[in-house]
Amino acid sequence: MAATTSTATEIAKPRDGRIVIQPGNNLWRISRVIYGSGTKYTVLFESNKDQIRNPDLIFPGQVFMTPDVVPPETIDPTRRDSLKPEEGGTAG
């Protein structure tokens, strides 16, 4: 029997301050991916109390706000100024 791989429980870092709950997600795993620590699940819980009665029980399709998540910076490919040494550039 061939093994199947499910991507439904994978958690992508949100880019717009929101995340759509997928089957298998829980606040601990989501906060571990987003904030780097599962113990920060309370940030998600507090920010979405209007939708979450029990932090151990969330449902696929719910859309939660993810506070303090900064969207990735857009890099301007035409920018040519040098980086300062403290930014990773070389002195010169």
Coordinates of C-alpha atoms in Angstrom, one line a residue:
M1 CA 0.0 0.0 0.0
A2 CA 1.4 3.4 -1.0
A3 CA 2.0 6.0 1.7
T4 CA 0.0 9.2 1.4
T5 CA 1.2 12.6 2.4
S6 CA -1.2 15.1 3.8
T7 CA -0.4 18.8 3.5
A8 CA -3.7 19.9 5.2
T9 CA -2.0 20.2 8.6
E10 CA 0.9 22.3 7.3
I11 CA 1.0 25.8 8.6
A12 CA 2.2 28.6 6.4
K13 CA 3.4 31.9 8.0
P14 CA 0.7 34.5 7.4
R15 CA 1.6 37.5 5.2
D16 CA -1.4 39.6 5.8
G17 CA -2.0 39.3 9.6
R18 CA -4.5 36.5 9.2
I19 CA -4.5 32.7 9.1
V20 CA -7.2 30.3 7.9
I21 CA -7.4 27.2 10.1
Q22 CA -6.8 23.9 8.4
P23 CA -7.8 20.4 9.6
G24 CA -5.3 19.3 12.2
N25 CA -4.2 22.8 13.2
N26 CA -4.1 23.8 16.8
L27 CA -3.2 27.1 18.6
W28 CA 0.1 25.6 19.9
R29 CA 1.4 24.5 16.5
I30 CA 0.3 27.7 14.8
S31 CA 2.0 29.9 17.4
R32 CA 5.1 27.7 17.2
V33 CA 5.3 28.4 13.5
I34 CA 4.3 32.1 13.6
Y35 CA 6.0 33.2 16.8
G36 CA 8.7 30.6 17.3
S37 CA 7.1 29.2 20.6
G38 CA 4.0 27.2 21.3
T39 CA 3.6 29.0 24.6
K40 CA 2.6 32.1 22.7
Y41 CA -0.7 30.5 21.8
T42 CA -2.3 32.9 24.3
V43 CA -1.5 35.8 21.8
L44 CA -3.7 34.1 19.2
F45 CA -6.4 33.2 21.8
E46 CA -6.6 36.7 23.3
S47 CA -6.8 38.2 19.8
N48 CA -9.5 35.9 18.6
K49 CA -11.7 35.5 21.7
D50 CA -14.8 36.4 19.8
Q51 CA -14.3 33.1 17.8
I52 CA -12.6 30.8 20.3
R53 CA -14.6 29.6 23.4
N54 CA -12.1 26.9 24.2
P55 CA -8.4 27.3 23.1
D56 CA -8.2 23.5 22.7
L57 CA -11.1 23.5 20.2
I58 CA -10.7 25.4 16.9
F59 CA -12.3 24.6 13.6
P60 CA -11.2 24.4 9.9
G61 CA -12.2 27.4 8.0
Q62 CA -12.0 29.9 10.9
V63 CA -10.0 32.9 10.1
F64 CA -7.8 34.2 13.0
M65 CA -5.9 37.5 13.3
T66 CA -2.2 37.0 13.9
P67 CA -1.0 40.1 15.8
D68 CA 2.6 41.2 15.7
V69 CA 3.4 39.4 12.5
V70 CA 5.2 41.6 10.1
P71 CA 4.8 41.0 6.4
P72 CA 8.1 40.2 4.6
E73 CA 10.0 43.2 3.3
T74 CA 9.8 43.8 -0.4
I75 CA 13.2 44.1 -1.9
D76 CA 13.7 46.7 -4.6
P77 CA 15.9 44.9 -7.3
T78 CA 17.0 48.3 -8.6
R79 CA 18.5 49.5 -5.3
R80 CA 22.3 49.7 -5.6
D81 CA 23.4 51.5 -2.5
S82 CA 26.0 49.8 -0.3
L83 CA 25.2 48.1 3.0
K84 CA 26.9 49.5 6.1
P85 CA 29.1 47.0 8.0
E86 CA 26.5 46.7 10.7
E87 CA 24.0 45.6 8.0
G88 CA 26.3 42.9 6.7
G89 CA 28.2 45.0 4.1
T90 CA 32.0 45.4 3.9
A91 CA 33.9 48.5 5.0
G92 CA 35.3 50.5 2.2

